[in-house]
PDB file of C-alpha atoms in Angstrom:
ATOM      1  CA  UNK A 980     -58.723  78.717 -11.668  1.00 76.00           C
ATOM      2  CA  UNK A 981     -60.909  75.756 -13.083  1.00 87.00           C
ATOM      3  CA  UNK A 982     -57.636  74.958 -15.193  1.00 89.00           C
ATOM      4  CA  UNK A 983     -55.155  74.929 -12.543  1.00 92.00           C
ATOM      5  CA  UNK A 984     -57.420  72.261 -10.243  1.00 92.00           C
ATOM      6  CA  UNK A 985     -57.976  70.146 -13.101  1.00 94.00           C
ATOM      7  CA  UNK A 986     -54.159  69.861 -13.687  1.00 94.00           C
ATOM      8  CA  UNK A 987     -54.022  69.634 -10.044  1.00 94.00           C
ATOM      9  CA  UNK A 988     -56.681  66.579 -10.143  1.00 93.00           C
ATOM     10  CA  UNK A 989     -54.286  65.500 -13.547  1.00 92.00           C
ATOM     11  CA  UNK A 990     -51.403  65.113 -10.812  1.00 91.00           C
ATOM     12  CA  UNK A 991     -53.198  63.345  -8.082  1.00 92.00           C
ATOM     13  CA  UNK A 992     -54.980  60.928  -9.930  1.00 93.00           C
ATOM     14  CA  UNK A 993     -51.633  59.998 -12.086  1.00 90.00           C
ATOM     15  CA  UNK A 994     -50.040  59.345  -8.684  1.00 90.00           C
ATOM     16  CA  UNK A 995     -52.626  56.496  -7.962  1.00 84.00           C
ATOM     17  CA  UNK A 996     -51.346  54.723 -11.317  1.00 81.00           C
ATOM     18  CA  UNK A 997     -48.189  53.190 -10.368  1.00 78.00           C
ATOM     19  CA  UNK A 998     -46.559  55.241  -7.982  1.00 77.00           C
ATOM     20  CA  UNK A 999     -48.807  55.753  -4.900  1.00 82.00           C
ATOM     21  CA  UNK A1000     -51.199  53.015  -3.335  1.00 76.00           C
ATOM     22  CA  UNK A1001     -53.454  51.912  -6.773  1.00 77.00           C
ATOM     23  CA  UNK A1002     -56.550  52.480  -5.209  1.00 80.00           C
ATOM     24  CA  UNK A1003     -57.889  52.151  -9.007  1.00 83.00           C
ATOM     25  CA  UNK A1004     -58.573  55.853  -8.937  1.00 85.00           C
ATOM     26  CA  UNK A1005     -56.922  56.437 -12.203  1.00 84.00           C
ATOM     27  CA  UNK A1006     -59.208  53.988 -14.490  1.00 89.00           C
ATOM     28  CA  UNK A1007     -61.404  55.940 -16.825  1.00 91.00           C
ATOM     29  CA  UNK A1008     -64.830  54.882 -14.783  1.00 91.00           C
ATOM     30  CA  UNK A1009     -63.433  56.402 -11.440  1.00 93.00           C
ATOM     31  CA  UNK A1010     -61.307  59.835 -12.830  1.00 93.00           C
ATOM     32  CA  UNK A1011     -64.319  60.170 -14.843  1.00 94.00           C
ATOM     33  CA  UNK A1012     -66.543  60.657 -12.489  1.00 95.00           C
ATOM     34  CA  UNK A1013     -63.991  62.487 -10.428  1.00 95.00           C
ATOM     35  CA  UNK A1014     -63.383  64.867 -13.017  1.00 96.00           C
ATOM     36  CA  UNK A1015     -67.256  65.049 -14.044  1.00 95.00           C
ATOM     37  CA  UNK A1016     -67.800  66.447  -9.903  1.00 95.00           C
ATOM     38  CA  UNK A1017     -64.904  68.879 -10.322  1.00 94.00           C
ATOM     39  CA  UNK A1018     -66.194  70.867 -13.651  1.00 94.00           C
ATOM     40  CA  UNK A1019     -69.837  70.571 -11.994  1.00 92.00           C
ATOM     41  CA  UNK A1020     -71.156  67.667 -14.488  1.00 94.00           C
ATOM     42  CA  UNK A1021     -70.615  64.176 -12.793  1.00 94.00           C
ATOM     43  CA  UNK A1022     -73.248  62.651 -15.374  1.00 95.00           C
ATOM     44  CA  UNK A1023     -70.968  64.063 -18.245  1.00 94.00           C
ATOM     45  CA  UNK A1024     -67.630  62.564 -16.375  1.00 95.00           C
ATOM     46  CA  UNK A1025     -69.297  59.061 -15.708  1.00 94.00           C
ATOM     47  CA  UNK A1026     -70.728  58.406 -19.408  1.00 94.00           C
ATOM     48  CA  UNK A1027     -67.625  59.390 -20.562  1.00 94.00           C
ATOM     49  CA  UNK A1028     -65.385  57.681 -17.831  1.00 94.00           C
ATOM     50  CA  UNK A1029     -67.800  54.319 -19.257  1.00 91.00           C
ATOM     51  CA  UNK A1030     -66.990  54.571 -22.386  1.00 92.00           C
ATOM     52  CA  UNK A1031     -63.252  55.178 -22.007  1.00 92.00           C
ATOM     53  CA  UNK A1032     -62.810  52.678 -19.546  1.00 90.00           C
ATOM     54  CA  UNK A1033     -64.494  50.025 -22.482  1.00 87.00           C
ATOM     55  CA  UNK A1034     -61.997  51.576 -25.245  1.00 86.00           C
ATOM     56  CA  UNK A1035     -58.953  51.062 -22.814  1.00 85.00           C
ATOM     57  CA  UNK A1036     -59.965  47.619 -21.701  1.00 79.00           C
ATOM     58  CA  UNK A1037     -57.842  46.305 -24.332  1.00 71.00           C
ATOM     59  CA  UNK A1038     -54.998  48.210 -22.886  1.00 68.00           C
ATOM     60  CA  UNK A1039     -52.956  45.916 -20.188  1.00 62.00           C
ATOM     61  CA  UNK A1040     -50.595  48.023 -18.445  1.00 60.00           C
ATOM     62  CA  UNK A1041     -47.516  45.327 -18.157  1.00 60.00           C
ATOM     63  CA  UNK A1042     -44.047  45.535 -17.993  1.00 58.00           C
ATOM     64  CA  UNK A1043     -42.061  48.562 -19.361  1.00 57.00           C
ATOM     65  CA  UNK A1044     -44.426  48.344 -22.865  1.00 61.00           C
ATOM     66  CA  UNK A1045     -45.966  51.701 -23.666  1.00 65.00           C
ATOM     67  CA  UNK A1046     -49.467  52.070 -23.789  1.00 72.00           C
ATOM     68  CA  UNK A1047     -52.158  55.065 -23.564  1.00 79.00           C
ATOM     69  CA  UNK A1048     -52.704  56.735 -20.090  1.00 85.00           C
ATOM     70  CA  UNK A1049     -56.428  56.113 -19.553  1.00 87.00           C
ATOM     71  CA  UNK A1050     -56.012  58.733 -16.791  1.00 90.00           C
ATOM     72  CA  UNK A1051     -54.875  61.725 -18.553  1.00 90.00           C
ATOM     73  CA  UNK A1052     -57.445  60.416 -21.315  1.00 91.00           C
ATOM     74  CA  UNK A1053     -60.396  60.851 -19.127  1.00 95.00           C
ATOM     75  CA  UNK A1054     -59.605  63.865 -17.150  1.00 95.00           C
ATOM     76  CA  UNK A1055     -58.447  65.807 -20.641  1.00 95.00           C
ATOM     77  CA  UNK A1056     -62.037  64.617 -22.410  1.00 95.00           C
ATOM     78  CA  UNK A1057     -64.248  65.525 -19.272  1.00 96.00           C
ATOM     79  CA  UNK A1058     -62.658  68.668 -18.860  1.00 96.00           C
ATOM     80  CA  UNK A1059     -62.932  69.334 -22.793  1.00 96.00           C
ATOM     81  CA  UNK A1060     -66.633  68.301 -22.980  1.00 94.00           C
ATOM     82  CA  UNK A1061     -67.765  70.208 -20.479  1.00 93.00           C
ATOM     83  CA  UNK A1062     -66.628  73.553 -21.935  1.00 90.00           C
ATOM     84  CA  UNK A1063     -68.762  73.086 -25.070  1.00 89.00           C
ATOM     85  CA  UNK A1064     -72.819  71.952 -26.091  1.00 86.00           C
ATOM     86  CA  UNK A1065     -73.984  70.558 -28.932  1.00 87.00           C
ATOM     87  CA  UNK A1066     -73.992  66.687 -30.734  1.00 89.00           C
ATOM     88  CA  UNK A1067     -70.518  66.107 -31.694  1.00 90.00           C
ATOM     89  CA  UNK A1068     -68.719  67.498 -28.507  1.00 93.00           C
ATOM     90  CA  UNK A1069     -69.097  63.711 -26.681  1.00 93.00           C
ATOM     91  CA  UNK A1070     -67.103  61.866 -29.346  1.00 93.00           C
ATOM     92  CA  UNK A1071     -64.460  64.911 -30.227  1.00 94.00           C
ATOM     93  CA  UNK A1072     -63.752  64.874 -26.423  1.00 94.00           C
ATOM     94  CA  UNK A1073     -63.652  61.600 -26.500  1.00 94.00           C
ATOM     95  CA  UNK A1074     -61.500  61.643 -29.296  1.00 93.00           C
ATOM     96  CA  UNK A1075     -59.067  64.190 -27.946  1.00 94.00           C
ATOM     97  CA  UNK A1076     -58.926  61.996 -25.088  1.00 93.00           C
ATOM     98  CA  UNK A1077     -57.823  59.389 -26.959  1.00 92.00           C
ATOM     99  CA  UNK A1078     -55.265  60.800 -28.537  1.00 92.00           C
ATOM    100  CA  UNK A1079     -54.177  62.835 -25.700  1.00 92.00           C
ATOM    101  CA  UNK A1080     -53.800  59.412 -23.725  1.00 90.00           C
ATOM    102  CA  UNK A1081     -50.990  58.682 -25.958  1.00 89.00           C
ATOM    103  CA  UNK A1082     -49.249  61.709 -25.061  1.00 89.00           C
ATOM    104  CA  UNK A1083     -49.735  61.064 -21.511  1.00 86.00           C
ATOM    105  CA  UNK A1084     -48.232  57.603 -22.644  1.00 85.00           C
ATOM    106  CA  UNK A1085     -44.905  58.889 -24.073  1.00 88.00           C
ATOM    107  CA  UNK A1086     -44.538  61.055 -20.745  1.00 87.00           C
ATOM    108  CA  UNK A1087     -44.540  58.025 -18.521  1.00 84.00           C
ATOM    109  CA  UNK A1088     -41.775  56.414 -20.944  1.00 83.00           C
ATOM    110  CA  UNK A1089     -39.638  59.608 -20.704  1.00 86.00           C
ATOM    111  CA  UNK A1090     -40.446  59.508 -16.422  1.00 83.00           C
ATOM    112  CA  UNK A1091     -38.689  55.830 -16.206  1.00 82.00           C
ATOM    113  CA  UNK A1092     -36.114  57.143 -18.199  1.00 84.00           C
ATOM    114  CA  UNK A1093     -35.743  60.057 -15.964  1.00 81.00           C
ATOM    115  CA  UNK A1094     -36.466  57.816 -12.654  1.00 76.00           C
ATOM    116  CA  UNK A1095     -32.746  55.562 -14.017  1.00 77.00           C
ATOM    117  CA  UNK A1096     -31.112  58.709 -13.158  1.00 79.00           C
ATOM    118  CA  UNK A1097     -32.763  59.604  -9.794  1.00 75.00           C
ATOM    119  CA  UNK A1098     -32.408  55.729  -8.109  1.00 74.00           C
ATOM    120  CA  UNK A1099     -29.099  54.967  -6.525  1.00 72.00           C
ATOM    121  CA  UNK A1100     -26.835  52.478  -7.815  1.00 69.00           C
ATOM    122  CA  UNK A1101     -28.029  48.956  -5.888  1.00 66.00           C
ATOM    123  CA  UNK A1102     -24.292  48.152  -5.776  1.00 64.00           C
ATOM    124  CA  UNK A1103     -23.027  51.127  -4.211  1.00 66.00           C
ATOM    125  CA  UNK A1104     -22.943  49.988   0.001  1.00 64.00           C
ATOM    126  CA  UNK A1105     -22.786  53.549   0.926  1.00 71.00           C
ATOM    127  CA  UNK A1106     -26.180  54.915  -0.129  1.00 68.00           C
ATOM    128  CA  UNK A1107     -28.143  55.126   2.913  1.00 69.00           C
ATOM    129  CA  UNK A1108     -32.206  54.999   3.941  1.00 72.00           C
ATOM    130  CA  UNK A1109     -32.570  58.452   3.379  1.00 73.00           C
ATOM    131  CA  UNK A1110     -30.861  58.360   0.202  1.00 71.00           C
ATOM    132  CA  UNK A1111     -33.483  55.902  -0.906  1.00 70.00           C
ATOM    133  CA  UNK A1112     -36.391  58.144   0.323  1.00 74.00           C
ATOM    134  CA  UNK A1113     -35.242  60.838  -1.370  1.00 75.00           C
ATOM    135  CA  UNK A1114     -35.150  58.936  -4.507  1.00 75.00           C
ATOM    136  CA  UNK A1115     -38.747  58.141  -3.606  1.00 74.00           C
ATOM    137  CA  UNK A1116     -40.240  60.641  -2.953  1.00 80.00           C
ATOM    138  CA  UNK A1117     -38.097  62.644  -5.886  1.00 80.00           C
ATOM    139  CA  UNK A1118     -39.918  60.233  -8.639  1.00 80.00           C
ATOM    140  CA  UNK A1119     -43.126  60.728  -7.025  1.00 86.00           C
ATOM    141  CA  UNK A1120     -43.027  64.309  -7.227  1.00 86.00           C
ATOM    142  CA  UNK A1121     -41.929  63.781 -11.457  1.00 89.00           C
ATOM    143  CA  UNK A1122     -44.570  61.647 -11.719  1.00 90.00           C
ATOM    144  CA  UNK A1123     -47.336  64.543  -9.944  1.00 93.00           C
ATOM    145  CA  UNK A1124     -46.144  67.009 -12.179  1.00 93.00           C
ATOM    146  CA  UNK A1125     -45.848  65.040 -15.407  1.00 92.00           C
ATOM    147  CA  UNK A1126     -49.799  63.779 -14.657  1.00 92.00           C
ATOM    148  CA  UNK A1127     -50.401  67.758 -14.103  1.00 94.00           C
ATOM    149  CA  UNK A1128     -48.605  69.654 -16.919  1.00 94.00           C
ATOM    150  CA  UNK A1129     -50.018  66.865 -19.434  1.00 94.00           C
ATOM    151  CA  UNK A1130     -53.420  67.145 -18.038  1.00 94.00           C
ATOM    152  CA  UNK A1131     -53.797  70.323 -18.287  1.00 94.00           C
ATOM    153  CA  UNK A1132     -52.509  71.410 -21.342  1.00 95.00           C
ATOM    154  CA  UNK A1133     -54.118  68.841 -22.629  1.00 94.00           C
ATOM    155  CA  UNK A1134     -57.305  70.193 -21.227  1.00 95.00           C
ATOM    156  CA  UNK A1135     -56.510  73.740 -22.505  1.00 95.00           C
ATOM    157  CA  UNK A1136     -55.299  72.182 -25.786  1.00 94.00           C
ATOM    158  CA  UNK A1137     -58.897  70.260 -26.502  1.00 93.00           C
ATOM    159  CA  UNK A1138     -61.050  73.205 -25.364  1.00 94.00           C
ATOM    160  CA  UNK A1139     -59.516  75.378 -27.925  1.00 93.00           C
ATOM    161  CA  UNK A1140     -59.913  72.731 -30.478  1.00 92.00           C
ATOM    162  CA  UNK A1141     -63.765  71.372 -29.702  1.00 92.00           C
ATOM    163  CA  UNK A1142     -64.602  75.257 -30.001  1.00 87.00           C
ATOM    164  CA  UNK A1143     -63.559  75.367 -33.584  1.00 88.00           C
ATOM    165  CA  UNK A1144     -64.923  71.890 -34.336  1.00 88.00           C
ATOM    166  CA  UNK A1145     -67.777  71.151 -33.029  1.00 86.00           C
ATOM    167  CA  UNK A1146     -70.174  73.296 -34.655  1.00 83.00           C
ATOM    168  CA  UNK A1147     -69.333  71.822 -37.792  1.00 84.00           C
ATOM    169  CA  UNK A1148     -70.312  68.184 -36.855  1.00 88.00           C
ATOM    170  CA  UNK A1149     -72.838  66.133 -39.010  1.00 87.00           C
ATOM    171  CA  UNK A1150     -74.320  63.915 -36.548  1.00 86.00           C
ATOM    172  CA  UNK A1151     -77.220  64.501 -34.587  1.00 87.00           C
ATOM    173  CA  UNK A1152     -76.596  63.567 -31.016  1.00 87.00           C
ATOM    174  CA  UNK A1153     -78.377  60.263 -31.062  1.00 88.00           C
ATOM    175  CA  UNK A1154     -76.060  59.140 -34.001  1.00 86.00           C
ATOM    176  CA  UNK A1155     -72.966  60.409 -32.388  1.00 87.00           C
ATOM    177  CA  UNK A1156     -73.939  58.663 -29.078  1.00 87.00           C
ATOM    178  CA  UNK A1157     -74.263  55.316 -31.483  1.00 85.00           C
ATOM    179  CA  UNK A1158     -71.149  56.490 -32.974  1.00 86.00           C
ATOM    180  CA  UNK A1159     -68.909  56.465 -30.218  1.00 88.00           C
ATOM    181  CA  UNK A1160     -70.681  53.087 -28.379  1.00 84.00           C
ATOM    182  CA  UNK A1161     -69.805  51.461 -31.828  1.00 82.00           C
ATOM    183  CA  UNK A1162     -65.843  52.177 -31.231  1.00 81.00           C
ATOM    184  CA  UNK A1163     -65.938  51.050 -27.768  1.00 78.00           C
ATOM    185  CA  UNK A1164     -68.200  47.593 -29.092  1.00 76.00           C
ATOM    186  CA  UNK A1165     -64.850  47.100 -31.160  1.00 77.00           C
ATOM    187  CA  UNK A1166     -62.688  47.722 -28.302  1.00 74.00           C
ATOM    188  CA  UNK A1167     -64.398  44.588 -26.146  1.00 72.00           C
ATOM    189  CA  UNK A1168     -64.890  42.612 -29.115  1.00 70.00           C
ATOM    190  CA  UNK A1169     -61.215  42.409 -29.380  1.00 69.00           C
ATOM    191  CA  UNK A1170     -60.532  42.083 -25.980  1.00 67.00           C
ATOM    192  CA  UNK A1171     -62.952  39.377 -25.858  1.00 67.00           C
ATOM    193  CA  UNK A1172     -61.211  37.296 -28.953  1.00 67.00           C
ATOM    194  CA  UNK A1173     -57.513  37.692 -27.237  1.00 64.00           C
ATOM    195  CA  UNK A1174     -59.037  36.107 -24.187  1.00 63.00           C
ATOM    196  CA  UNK A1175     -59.759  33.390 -26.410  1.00 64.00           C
ATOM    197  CA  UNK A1176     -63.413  34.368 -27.429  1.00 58.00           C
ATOM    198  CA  UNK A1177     -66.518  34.866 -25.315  1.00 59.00           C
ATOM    199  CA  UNK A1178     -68.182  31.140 -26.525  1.00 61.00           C
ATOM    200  CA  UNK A1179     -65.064  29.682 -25.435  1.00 61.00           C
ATOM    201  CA  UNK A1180     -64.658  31.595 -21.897  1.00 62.00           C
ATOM    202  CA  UNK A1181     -68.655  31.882 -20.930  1.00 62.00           C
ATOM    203  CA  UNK A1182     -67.765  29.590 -17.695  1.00 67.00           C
ATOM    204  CA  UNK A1183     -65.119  31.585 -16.477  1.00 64.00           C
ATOM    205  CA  UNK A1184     -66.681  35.062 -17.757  1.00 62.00           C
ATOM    206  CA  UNK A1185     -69.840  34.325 -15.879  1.00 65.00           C
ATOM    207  CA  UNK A1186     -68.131  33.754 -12.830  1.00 69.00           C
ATOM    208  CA  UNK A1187     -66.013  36.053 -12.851  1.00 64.00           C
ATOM    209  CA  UNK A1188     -69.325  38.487 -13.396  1.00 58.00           C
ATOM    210  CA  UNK A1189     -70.827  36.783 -10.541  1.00 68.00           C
ATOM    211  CA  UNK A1190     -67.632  37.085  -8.236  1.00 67.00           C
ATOM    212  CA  UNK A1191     -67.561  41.125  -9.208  1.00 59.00           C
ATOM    213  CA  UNK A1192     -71.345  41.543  -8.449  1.00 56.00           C
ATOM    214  CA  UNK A1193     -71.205  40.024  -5.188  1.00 61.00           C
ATOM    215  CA  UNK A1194     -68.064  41.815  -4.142  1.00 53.00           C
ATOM    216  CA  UNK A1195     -69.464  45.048  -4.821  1.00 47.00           C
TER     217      UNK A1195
END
């Protein structure tokens, strides 16, 4: 039952990407935390919600290029973490997430493929309102059930393979904690540089910091 509201969550929370309102549910800080309330461990979904939402940053969702779903991500390496104990199951999950995010990034390439087929021709004077709500809503069903079936056999997928795994890790879970805040340093560093360096940018970064603080 777990599984199936997880996928269910999976859906939803892919909707909120591009398809329905972008209400920022689907970045890794907010399905995180989502996620973390569902499997009853909103601590576990929010640290790792943070950290994913650092490795994504780099990530800018733009045009038609591909890139890793930081919603399927998160939800697949909550849901996997909090099926296991021990030191290494934060950065396997997080891991899994990872590379489940790409996954979840090939699906959305093969739903815009799919979507070319549902739209009406622009050209053609006889297609109709509903005709174009129908298209609508059509893609926004795909793109539920894409979100859901990658979600959660992703989810079902990374349980199966922390279990067998995670014993065997060598870190303590200090040092895997480290571990995994190292990868996400990275991640901003680069960000960081491609904005043209922190040293260079400290103006605008500090406002901008300011502008976020006093708008939440």
């Amino acid at each position: 039952m777990e599984l199936v509201l997880i996928a269910l969550l999976g859906g939803t929370l892919a909707l909120d990407a591009t398809s329905v309102g972008q209400f920022m549910l689907s970045r890794p800080l907010v399905a995180g935390a989502i996620t973390g309330w569902v499997v009853g461990d909103p601590v576990l979904g929010l640290t790792i919600g943070t950290l994913l939402e650092l490795y994504l940053l780099v990530s800018f969702p733009s045009g038609g290029a591909r890139f890793p779903e930081g919603t399927t991500a998160t939800v697949v390496a909550v849901a996997t973490a909090s099926a296991s104990t021990g030191p290494g199951v934060l950065p396997i999950a997080v891991a899994i997430g990872l590379l489940w995010g790409q996954f979840g990034g090939f699906s959305t390439t093969a739903l815009r493929k799919a979507n070319g087929f549902i739209v009406p021709e622009p050209t053609d004077a006889q297609v109709g309102a509903a005709r174009v709500a129908t298209a609508h809503l059509s893609a926004m069903g795909l793109d539920f059930l894409r979100g859901a079936l990658i979600s959660g056999l992703g989810v079902a997928v990374g349980r199966v393979a922390i279990g067998r795994v995670a014993s065997a890790w060598p870190l303590d879970r200090a040092d895997s904690f480290a571990l995994v805040l190292a990868g996400a340093a990275v991640s901003v560093g680069i960000l960081l540089h491609d904005l043209g360096g922190l040293r260079k940018r400290s103006t605008l970064f500090a406002a901008g910091l300011t502008l976020g603080i006093v708008g939440a």
